[in-house]
mmCIF file of C-alpha atoms in Angstrom:
data_model
loop_
_atom_site.group_PDB
_atom_site.id
_atom_site.type_symbol
_atom_site.label_atom_id
_atom_site.label_comp_id
_atom_site.label_asym_id
_atom_site.label_seq_id
_atom_site.Cartn_x
_atom_site.Cartn_y
_atom_site.Cartn_z
ATOM 1 C CA UNK A 13 0.000 0.000 0.000
ATOM 2 C CA UNK A 14 1.404 3.406 -0.948
ATOM 3 C CA UNK A 15 2.522 5.597 1.919
ATOM 4 C CA UNK A 16 1.071 9.030 2.656
ATOM 5 C CA UNK A 17 3.111 12.182 2.254
ATOM 6 C CA UNK A 18 2.953 14.262 5.431
ATOM 7 C CA UNK A 19 3.545 17.937 6.203
ATOM 8 C CA UNK A 20 6.607 19.099 8.097
ATOM 9 C CA UNK A 21 4.836 18.516 11.389
ATOM 10 C CA UNK A 22 3.542 15.143 10.172
ATOM 11 C CA UNK A 23 -0.021 15.753 11.294
ATOM 12 C CA UNK A 24 -1.815 16.415 7.989
ATOM 13 C CA UNK A 25 -3.125 13.237 6.351
ATOM 14 C CA UNK A 26 -2.699 12.684 2.618
ATOM 15 C CA UNK A 27 -3.991 9.146 2.113
ATOM 16 C CA UNK A 28 -3.231 7.356 -1.111
ATOM 17 C CA UNK A 29 -6.140 6.266 -3.285
ATOM 18 C CA UNK A 30 -5.715 2.655 -2.198
ATOM 19 C CA UNK A 31 -5.725 3.631 1.491
ATOM 20 C CA UNK A 32 -8.913 5.668 1.045
ATOM 21 C CA UNK A 33 -10.691 2.887 -0.861
ATOM 22 C CA UNK A 34 -9.687 0.321 1.757
ATOM 23 C CA UNK A 35 -10.990 2.554 4.556
ATOM 24 C CA UNK A 36 -14.376 2.949 2.875
ATOM 25 C CA UNK A 37 -14.602 -0.808 2.265
ATOM 26 C CA UNK A 38 -13.619 -1.683 5.821
ATOM 27 C CA UNK A 39 -16.001 0.595 7.691
ATOM 28 C CA UNK A 40 -18.873 1.203 5.264
ATOM 29 C CA UNK A 41 -18.835 -1.946 3.128
ATOM 30 C CA UNK A 42 -18.837 0.222 0.001
ATOM 31 C CA UNK A 43 -16.738 -0.345 -3.112
ATOM 32 C CA UNK A 44 -15.082 2.734 -4.611
ATOM 33 C CA UNK A 45 -15.612 3.296 -8.348
ATOM 34 C CA UNK A 46 -14.205 6.821 -8.604
ATOM 35 C CA UNK A 47 -11.975 8.916 -6.361
ATOM 36 C CA UNK A 48 -10.317 12.319 -6.515
ATOM 37 C CA UNK A 49 -8.884 14.807 -4.061
ATOM 38 C CA UNK A 50 -10.689 17.998 -2.998
ATOM 39 C CA UNK A 51 -9.147 21.229 -1.651
ATOM 40 C CA UNK A 52 -8.202 21.271 2.018
ATOM 41 C CA UNK A 53 -5.533 22.633 4.317
ATOM 42 C CA UNK A 54 -4.912 20.780 7.584
ATOM 43 C CA UNK A 55 -7.240 17.856 6.878
ATOM 44 C CA UNK A 56 -7.897 15.738 3.800
ATOM 45 C CA UNK A 57 -11.068 15.694 1.709
ATOM 46 C CA UNK A 58 -11.568 12.974 -0.886
ATOM 47 C CA UNK A 59 -14.466 12.643 -3.320
ATOM 48 C CA UNK A 60 -15.726 9.056 -3.432
ATOM 49 C CA UNK A 61 -18.256 7.514 -5.833
ATOM 50 C CA UNK A 62 -19.256 3.913 -5.064
ATOM 51 C CA UNK A 63 -20.382 0.938 -7.116
ATOM 52 C CA UNK A 64 -23.440 0.530 -4.892
ATOM 53 C CA UNK A 65 -24.628 4.013 -5.904
ATOM 54 C CA UNK A 66 -24.011 7.308 -4.167
ATOM 55 C CA UNK A 67 -21.410 10.061 -3.891
ATOM 56 C CA UNK A 68 -19.564 10.974 -0.718
ATOM 57 C CA UNK A 69 -16.715 12.994 0.746
ATOM 58 C CA UNK A 70 -14.280 11.046 2.883
ATOM 59 C CA UNK A 71 -12.990 13.549 5.445
ATOM 60 C CA UNK A 72 -9.876 12.662 7.439
ATOM 61 C CA UNK A 73 -9.028 15.044 10.294
ATOM 62 C CA UNK A 74 -5.388 15.834 11.071
ATOM 63 C CA UNK A 75 -3.882 13.838 13.914
ATOM 64 C CA UNK A 76 -3.551 16.857 16.241
ATOM 65 C CA UNK A 77 -7.209 17.913 16.013
ATOM 66 C CA UNK A 78 -8.247 14.245 16.139
ATOM 67 C CA UNK A 79 -7.308 14.336 19.818
ATOM 68 C CA UNK A 80 -10.470 16.399 20.434
ATOM 69 C CA UNK A 81 -13.306 14.245 19.065
ATOM 70 C CA UNK A 82 -16.072 16.149 20.874
ATOM 71 C CA UNK A 83 -15.505 19.193 18.654
ATOM 72 C CA UNK A 84 -16.048 17.095 15.519
ATOM 73 C CA UNK A 85 -19.020 15.332 17.055
ATOM 74 C CA UNK A 86 -20.589 18.778 17.534
ATOM 75 C CA UNK A 87 -19.755 19.833 13.971
ATOM 76 C CA UNK A 88 -21.414 16.696 12.633
ATOM 77 C CA UNK A 89 -24.394 17.186 14.925
ATOM 78 C CA UNK A 90 -24.824 20.783 13.704
ATOM 79 C CA UNK A 91 -24.705 19.700 10.056
ATOM 80 C CA UNK A 92 -27.357 17.052 10.678
ATOM 81 C CA UNK A 93 -29.488 19.516 12.665
ATOM 82 C CA UNK A 94 -29.430 22.078 9.851
ATOM 83 C CA UNK A 95 -30.204 19.377 7.274
ATOM 84 C CA UNK A 96 -33.205 18.241 9.306
ATOM 85 C CA UNK A 97 -34.402 21.845 9.330
ATOM 86 C CA UNK A 98 -34.313 22.221 5.561
ATOM 87 C CA UNK A 99 -30.856 23.647 4.844
ATOM 88 C CA UNK A 100 -28.578 22.096 2.192
ATOM 89 C CA UNK A 101 -25.808 20.691 4.384
ATOM 90 C CA UNK A 102 -23.937 17.409 4.350
ATOM 91 C CA UNK A 103 -24.802 14.565 6.696
ATOM 92 C CA UNK A 104 -22.588 11.778 8.001
ATOM 93 C CA UNK A 105 -23.072 8.193 6.861
ATOM 94 C CA UNK A 106 -23.024 5.668 9.684
ATOM 95 C CA UNK A 107 -20.428 2.895 9.730
ATOM 96 C CA UNK A 108 -21.402 -0.752 9.761
ATOM 97 C CA UNK A 109 -21.279 -0.530 13.571
ATOM 98 C CA UNK A 110 -23.592 2.509 13.670
ATOM 99 C CA UNK A 111 -21.062 5.282 14.311
ATOM 100 C CA UNK A 112 -20.975 8.654 12.508
ATOM 101 C CA UNK A 113 -17.256 9.059 13.206
ATOM 102 C CA UNK A 114 -14.363 6.679 13.818
ATOM 103 C CA UNK A 115 -10.847 7.065 15.210
ATOM 104 C CA UNK A 116 -8.571 5.067 12.923
ATOM 105 C CA UNK A 117 -4.895 4.116 13.237
ATOM 106 C CA UNK A 118 -3.248 4.882 9.878
ATOM 107 C CA UNK A 119 0.411 4.609 8.927
ATOM 108 C CA UNK A 120 1.301 7.558 6.761
ATOM 109 C CA UNK A 121 4.965 6.793 6.468
ATOM 110 C CA UNK A 122 5.855 7.971 9.974
ATOM 111 C CA UNK A 123 4.342 5.199 12.050
ATOM 112 C CA UNK A 124 0.756 4.743 13.151
ATOM 113 C CA UNK A 125 -1.188 7.891 14.046
ATOM 114 C CA UNK A 126 -4.827 8.281 15.038
ATOM 115 C CA UNK A 127 -7.131 10.146 12.646
ATOM 116 C CA UNK A 128 -10.822 10.919 12.973
ATOM 117 C CA UNK A 129 -12.679 9.777 9.850
ATOM 118 C CA UNK A 130 -16.155 10.645 8.570
ATOM 119 C CA UNK A 131 -17.935 9.771 5.333
ATOM 120 C CA UNK A 132 -20.165 12.708 4.416
ATOM 121 C CA UNK A 133 -22.819 12.966 1.741
ATOM 122 C CA UNK A 134 -21.615 14.777 -1.363
ATOM 123 C CA UNK A 135 -23.537 17.922 -2.281
ATOM 124 C CA UNK A 136 -23.871 18.617 -6.016
ATOM 125 C CA UNK A 137 -22.956 22.048 -7.238
ATOM 126 C CA UNK A 138 -19.902 24.225 -7.764
ATOM 127 C CA UNK A 139 -18.108 26.600 -5.407
ATOM 128 C CA UNK A 140 -19.590 30.074 -5.706
ATOM 129 C CA UNK A 141 -16.190 31.256 -6.946
ATOM 130 C CA UNK A 142 -16.967 29.457 -10.238
ATOM 131 C CA UNK A 143 -20.312 31.200 -10.829
ATOM 132 C CA UNK A 144 -21.268 34.624 -12.193
ATOM 133 C CA UNK A 145 -22.093 36.834 -9.212
ATOM 134 C CA UNK A 146 -25.450 38.605 -9.443
ATOM 135 C CA UNK A 147 -27.167 40.830 -6.851
ATOM 136 C CA UNK A 148 -29.878 38.177 -6.475
ATOM 137 C CA UNK A 149 -27.313 35.469 -5.736
ATOM 138 C CA UNK A 150 -25.613 37.710 -3.160
ATOM 139 C CA UNK A 151 -29.022 38.373 -1.575
ATOM 140 C CA UNK A 152 -29.604 34.632 -1.319
ATOM 141 C CA UNK A 153 -26.148 34.076 0.197
ATOM 142 C CA UNK A 154 -26.898 36.667 2.891
ATOM 143 C CA UNK A 155 -30.313 35.182 3.518
ATOM 144 C CA UNK A 156 -28.893 31.650 3.758
ATOM 145 C CA UNK A 157 -26.173 32.767 6.194
ATOM 146 C CA UNK A 158 -28.822 34.306 8.450
ATOM 147 C CA UNK A 159 -30.996 31.194 8.224
ATOM 148 C CA UNK A 160 -28.048 29.038 9.282
ATOM 149 C CA UNK A 161 -27.469 31.067 12.450
ATOM 150 C CA UNK A 162 -31.184 31.454 13.140
ATOM 151 C CA UNK A 163 -31.651 27.674 13.101
ATOM 152 C CA UNK A 164 -28.458 26.954 15.058
ATOM 153 C CA UNK A 165 -29.742 28.987 18.001
ATOM 154 C CA UNK A 166 -32.371 26.277 18.521
ATOM 155 C CA UNK A 167 -29.779 23.473 18.659
ATOM 156 C CA UNK A 168 -29.309 21.658 21.951
ATOM 157 C CA UNK A 169 -26.479 19.313 22.905
ATOM 158 C CA UNK A 170 -24.966 18.415 26.307
ATOM 159 C CA UNK A 171 -21.480 19.445 25.100
ATOM 160 C CA UNK A 172 -22.556 22.643 23.322
ATOM 161 C CA UNK A 173 -20.370 24.852 25.541
ATOM 162 C CA UNK A 174 -17.351 23.229 23.861
ATOM 163 C CA UNK A 175 -18.054 25.520 20.890
ATOM 164 C CA UNK A 176 -17.325 28.626 22.954
ATOM 165 C CA UNK A 177 -13.719 28.326 21.651
ATOM 166 C CA UNK A 178 -12.447 31.459 23.404
ATOM 167 C CA UNK A 179 -8.931 31.028 22.026
ATOM 168 C CA UNK A 180 -9.982 30.381 18.426
ATOM 169 C CA UNK A 181 -7.733 32.615 16.295
ATOM 170 C CA UNK A 182 -10.344 33.060 13.562
ATOM 171 C CA UNK A 183 -13.042 34.390 15.875
ATOM 172 C CA UNK A 184 -13.688 38.075 15.262
ATOM 173 C CA UNK A 185 -13.622 38.452 19.055
ATOM 174 C CA UNK A 186 -9.892 37.707 18.844
ATOM 175 C CA UNK A 187 -8.895 40.326 16.269
ATOM 176 C CA UNK A 188 -6.493 42.009 18.763
ATOM 177 C CA UNK A 189 -4.213 38.932 18.795
ATOM 178 C CA UNK A 190 -3.193 39.857 15.228
ATOM 179 C CA UNK A 191 -0.723 42.256 16.830
ATOM 180 C CA UNK A 192 1.420 39.215 17.698
ATOM 181 C CA UNK A 193 1.718 38.333 14.016
ATOM 182 C CA UNK A 194 2.178 41.774 12.445
ATOM 183 C CA UNK A 195 5.896 41.121 11.987
ATOM 184 C CA UNK A 196 4.990 39.113 8.862
ATOM 185 C CA UNK A 197 4.103 42.467 7.262
ATOM 186 C CA UNK A 198 7.398 44.190 8.086
ATOM 187 C CA UNK A 199 8.303 46.435 5.139
ATOM 188 C CA UNK A 200 4.820 46.147 3.635
ATOM 189 C CA UNK A 201 2.634 49.301 3.410
ATOM 190 C CA UNK A 202 -0.275 47.062 4.408
ATOM 191 C CA UNK A 203 1.072 46.933 7.971
ATOM 192 C CA UNK A 204 0.000 50.524 8.619
ATOM 193 C CA UNK A 205 -3.521 49.851 7.314
ATOM 194 C CA UNK A 206 -3.888 46.717 9.466
ATOM 195 C CA UNK A 207 -2.615 48.637 12.498
ATOM 196 C CA UNK A 208 -5.200 51.344 11.890
ATOM 197 C CA UNK A 209 -8.026 48.802 11.615
ATOM 198 C CA UNK A 210 -6.902 47.108 14.839
ATOM 199 C CA UNK A 211 -6.990 50.477 16.592
ATOM 200 C CA UNK A 212 -10.548 51.102 15.376
ATOM 201 C CA UNK A 213 -11.552 47.622 16.487
ATOM 202 C CA UNK A 214 -10.251 48.144 20.007
ATOM 203 C CA UNK A 215 -11.642 51.677 20.386
ATOM 204 C CA UNK A 216 -14.968 51.251 18.549
ATOM 205 C CA UNK A 217 -16.046 47.630 18.116
ATOM 206 C CA UNK A 218 -14.942 46.126 21.436
ATOM 207 C CA UNK A 219 -17.020 48.648 23.394
ATOM 208 C CA UNK A 220 -20.178 47.574 21.539
ATOM 209 C CA UNK A 221 -19.990 43.871 22.504
ATOM 210 C CA UNK A 222 -22.752 44.232 25.128
ATOM 211 C CA UNK A 223 -25.160 45.374 22.408
ATOM 212 C CA UNK A 224 -24.333 42.577 19.953
ATOM 213 C CA UNK A 225 -26.638 39.548 19.906
ATOM 214 C CA UNK A 226 -24.892 36.275 20.659
ATOM 215 C CA UNK A 227 -25.213 33.215 18.455
ATOM 216 C CA UNK A 228 -23.600 30.037 17.193
ATOM 217 C CA UNK A 229 -22.153 30.762 13.757
ATOM 218 C CA UNK A 230 -20.695 28.809 10.826
ATOM 219 C CA UNK A 231 -17.827 31.285 10.726
ATOM 220 C CA UNK A 232 -16.335 30.518 7.312
ATOM 221 C CA UNK A 233 -18.779 31.113 4.451
ATOM 222 C CA UNK A 234 -16.001 31.619 1.939
ATOM 223 C CA UNK A 235 -15.509 31.142 -1.808
ATOM 224 C CA UNK A 236 -15.204 27.352 -1.448
ATOM 225 C CA UNK A 237 -17.772 26.659 1.291
ATOM 226 C CA UNK A 238 -20.851 28.072 -0.467
ATOM 227 C CA UNK A 239 -22.004 25.823 -3.313
ATOM 228 C CA UNK A 240 -24.278 26.970 -6.132
ATOM 229 C CA UNK A 241 -26.184 25.440 -9.037
ATOM 230 C CA UNK A 242 -27.807 26.898 -12.150
ATOM 231 C CA UNK A 243 -31.599 26.645 -12.197
ATOM 232 C CA UNK A 244 -33.760 26.214 -15.293
ATOM 233 C CA UNK A 245 -33.546 29.920 -16.036
ATOM 234 C CA UNK A 246 -29.742 29.626 -15.879
ATOM 235 C CA UNK A 247 -29.630 31.841 -12.802
ATOM 236 C CA UNK A 248 -27.471 30.492 -9.985
ATOM 237 C CA UNK A 249 -28.885 29.688 -6.571
ATOM 238 C CA UNK A 250 -27.330 28.458 -3.315
ATOM 239 C CA UNK A 251 -27.147 24.650 -3.356
ATOM 240 C CA UNK A 252 -25.045 23.844 -0.320
ATOM 241 C CA UNK A 253 -23.162 25.010 2.765
ATOM 242 C CA UNK A 254 -20.115 22.923 3.663
ATOM 243 C CA UNK A 255 -17.182 22.785 6.093
ATOM 244 C CA UNK A 256 -18.241 23.472 9.668
ATOM 245 C CA UNK A 257 -14.687 23.398 10.995
ATOM 246 C CA UNK A 258 -14.873 27.015 12.217
ATOM 247 C CA UNK A 259 -18.243 26.770 13.994
ATOM 248 C CA UNK A 260 -18.109 28.711 17.260
ATOM 249 C CA UNK A 261 -20.060 31.021 19.530
ATOM 250 C CA UNK A 262 -19.856 34.691 18.653
ATOM 251 C CA UNK A 263 -22.317 37.299 17.419
ATOM 252 C CA UNK A 264 -24.743 37.437 14.503
ATOM 253 C CA UNK A 265 -22.983 40.464 13.027
ATOM 254 C CA UNK A 266 -19.753 38.428 12.820
ATOM 255 C CA UNK A 267 -21.349 35.981 10.396
ATOM 256 C CA UNK A 268 -22.635 38.817 8.231
ATOM 257 C CA UNK A 269 -19.254 40.578 8.188
ATOM 258 C CA UNK A 270 -17.415 37.356 7.313
ATOM 259 C CA UNK A 271 -19.871 36.597 4.503
ATOM 260 C CA UNK A 272 -19.624 40.093 2.999
ATOM 261 C CA UNK A 273 -15.831 39.958 3.160
ATOM 262 C CA UNK A 274 -15.528 36.658 1.293
ATOM 263 C CA UNK A 275 -18.136 37.575 -1.310
ATOM 264 C CA UNK A 276 -16.209 40.794 -2.041
ATOM 265 C CA UNK A 277 -13.350 38.693 -3.431
ATOM 266 C CA UNK A 278 -15.672 37.431 -6.160
ATOM 267 C CA UNK A 279 -16.989 40.729 -7.523
ATOM 268 C CA UNK A 280 -15.389 43.109 -10.018
ATOM 269 C CA UNK A 281 -16.582 46.043 -7.882
ATOM 270 C CA UNK A 282 -16.313 44.778 -4.279
ATOM 271 C CA UNK A 283 -18.075 47.734 -2.647
ATOM 272 C CA UNK A 284 -21.293 46.702 -4.448
ATOM 273 C CA UNK A 285 -21.399 43.364 -2.600
ATOM 274 C CA UNK A 286 -22.388 44.610 0.858
ATOM 275 C CA UNK A 287 -25.840 45.918 -0.038
ATOM 276 C CA UNK A 288 -27.409 42.747 -1.503
ATOM 277 C CA UNK A 289 -25.819 40.488 1.143
ATOM 278 C CA UNK A 290 -27.054 42.818 3.895
ATOM 279 C CA UNK A 291 -30.545 42.925 2.371
ATOM 280 C CA UNK A 292 -30.721 39.132 2.298
ATOM 281 C CA UNK A 293 -29.440 38.900 5.865
ATOM 282 C CA UNK A 294 -31.931 41.453 7.181
ATOM 283 C CA UNK A 295 -34.833 39.633 5.529
ATOM 284 C CA UNK A 296 -34.252 37.093 8.326
ATOM 285 C CA UNK A 297 -32.343 38.942 11.075
ATOM 286 C CA UNK A 298 -32.447 42.767 10.977
ATOM 287 C CA UNK A 299 -29.389 44.410 12.536
ATOM 288 C CA UNK A 300 -29.658 46.562 15.639
ATOM 289 C CA UNK A 301 -28.025 50.001 15.813
ATOM 290 C CA UNK A 302 -24.747 48.832 17.384
ATOM 291 C CA UNK A 303 -24.321 45.969 14.914
ATOM 292 C CA UNK A 304 -24.992 48.295 12.005
ATOM 293 C CA UNK A 305 -22.478 50.843 13.298
ATOM 294 C CA UNK A 306 -19.710 48.227 13.597
ATOM 295 C CA UNK A 307 -20.296 46.281 10.380
ATOM 296 C CA UNK A 308 -17.735 48.238 8.341
ATOM 297 C CA UNK A 309 -14.931 47.743 10.868
ATOM 298 C CA UNK A 310 -15.793 44.068 11.299
ATOM 299 C CA UNK A 311 -15.565 43.493 7.529
ATOM 300 C CA UNK A 312 -12.165 45.206 7.469
ATOM 301 C CA UNK A 313 -11.116 43.239 10.548
ATOM 302 C CA UNK A 314 -11.883 39.993 8.743
ATOM 303 C CA UNK A 315 -9.751 41.099 5.804
ATOM 304 C CA UNK A 316 -6.929 41.726 8.285
ATOM 305 C CA UNK A 317 -7.389 38.298 9.874
ATOM 306 C CA UNK A 318 -7.349 36.548 6.528
ATOM 307 C CA UNK A 319 -4.298 38.411 5.237
ATOM 308 C CA UNK A 320 -2.159 38.262 8.389
ATOM 309 C CA UNK A 321 -3.006 34.769 9.623
ATOM 310 C CA UNK A 322 -2.790 33.132 6.195
ATOM 311 C CA UNK A 323 0.585 34.776 5.564
ATOM 312 C CA UNK A 324 1.830 33.621 8.962
ATOM 313 C CA UNK A 325 0.516 30.061 8.537
ATOM 314 C CA UNK A 326 1.886 29.805 4.977
ATOM 315 C CA UNK A 327 5.352 30.496 6.327
ATOM 316 C CA UNK A 328 4.906 27.594 8.753
ATOM 317 C CA UNK A 329 3.391 25.358 6.047
ATOM 318 C CA UNK A 330 4.916 26.438 2.708
ATOM 319 C CA UNK A 331 3.555 23.282 1.065
ATOM 320 C CA UNK A 332 0.046 24.803 1.466
ATOM 321 C CA UNK A 333 0.931 28.314 0.329
ATOM 322 C CA UNK A 334 -1.159 28.208 -2.859
ATOM 323 C CA UNK A 335 -4.312 27.210 -0.971
ATOM 324 C CA UNK A 336 -3.742 29.622 1.903
ATOM 325 C CA UNK A 337 -2.785 32.651 -0.171
ATOM 326 C CA UNK A 338 -5.366 32.268 -2.965
ATOM 327 C CA UNK A 339 -7.292 35.330 -1.767
ATOM 328 C CA UNK A 340 -4.394 37.474 -0.599
ATOM 329 C CA UNK A 341 -3.802 39.505 -3.747
ATOM 330 C CA UNK A 342 -7.427 40.530 -4.149
ATOM 331 C CA UNK A 343 -7.825 40.924 -0.373
ATOM 332 C CA UNK A 344 -4.941 43.373 -0.143
ATOM 333 C CA UNK A 345 -6.413 45.540 -2.894
ATOM 334 C CA UNK A 346 -9.926 45.500 -1.422
ATOM 335 C CA UNK A 347 -8.706 46.367 2.076
ATOM 336 C CA UNK A 348 -6.728 49.335 0.756
ATOM 337 C CA UNK A 349 -9.739 50.474 -1.293
ATOM 338 C CA UNK A 350 -12.233 50.250 1.582
ATOM 339 C CA UNK A 351 -9.841 52.003 3.924
ATOM 340 C CA UNK A 352 -9.323 54.831 1.423
ATOM 341 C CA UNK A 353 -13.027 55.302 0.672
ATOM 342 C CA UNK A 354 -13.840 55.356 4.369
ATOM 343 C CA UNK A 355 -16.603 54.142 6.650
ATOM 344 C CA UNK A 356 -19.175 56.853 5.913
ATOM 345 C CA UNK A 357 -19.160 56.443 2.149
ATOM 346 C CA UNK A 358 -19.027 52.634 2.167
ATOM 347 C CA UNK A 359 -21.907 52.449 4.649
ATOM 348 C CA UNK A 360 -23.927 54.824 2.483
ATOM 349 C CA UNK A 361 -23.565 52.475 -0.501
ATOM 350 C CA UNK A 362 -24.321 49.363 1.554
ATOM 351 C CA UNK A 363 -27.311 50.658 3.478
ATOM 352 C CA UNK A 364 -28.932 52.513 0.589
ATOM 353 C CA UNK A 365 -28.521 49.539 -1.748
ATOM 354 C CA UNK A 366 -29.956 47.203 0.895
ATOM 355 C CA UNK A 367 -32.954 49.469 1.418
ATOM 356 C CA UNK A 368 -33.604 49.717 -2.341
ATOM 357 C CA UNK A 369 -33.212 45.961 -2.695
ATOM 358 C CA UNK A 370 -35.759 45.294 0.043
ATOM 359 C CA UNK A 371 -38.170 47.857 -1.459
ATOM 360 C CA UNK A 372 -38.235 45.732 -4.626
ATOM 361 C CA UNK A 373 -38.982 42.554 -2.700
#
């Protein structure tokens, strides 16, 4: 059996095709007919079609995160809960022994290590990055993001507090920790912009926490995690929400800011994205005054997180640089542009467009 190729820290699984097929046969009694690799960073995602009929994603969690199975149990539970409530999310197939997740010893060329393994249903569709971006599609993305969080607030689980994740670097509550990583921008004009945004976050956003509404959020509705399909009229609609690896407790406005930020990467005029996404969001969850006042700085804060953390992580994992830095060039330009235009003018475009969009609905 071919050996896996591991990252420098030897935690990221990269199973060979024969290893993946054997795993599916062993635990699910399914025979692989087609297999190919899907994008991922720390984990491994493998598309699997089986002779018995059906398409799946075999997801193997890195050996470090596999030490915390409760977190992945909660992710799987959330996906199933959303699916049961009518949202297009993946669900986990049970093994022959009735489990939705297994901890498997796999030799990836460095001795046996334990990896959490799930076989998830495959959602048809393409990443939204592959589709033409229309105002209506952006509206639907915003609406879907709000529906996700609105449904998740009803979810109950005895271990739910595990998703508090206070030290999670990607939480918008932890924007100030970026200061520890700013050295990666030494000599880059972007460092001054990021520093300015961090100052605004600490002096403006942090003081408004008490007025933000708390929620459980997906936290990563990016260019790869929102799937779309063309309908009969050839317009694209949201077909799936995937990858719940960043699910955590935060605030509703965080989810909206994250969604706007990632959708901006896909549009030829990024400032035009905020209005339709906001309109879709507010059709489900209208913002309060404090959330509305902080939205601009939270969007910019997410750009700073993505640029600084991905640059830092890519230096630790150069083998994943292409995946990590895929949005950096456009993100740098958008951040500079938003910062130059300023909060007042950007908000005017967003809020007026959202109001006009809702008037047409």
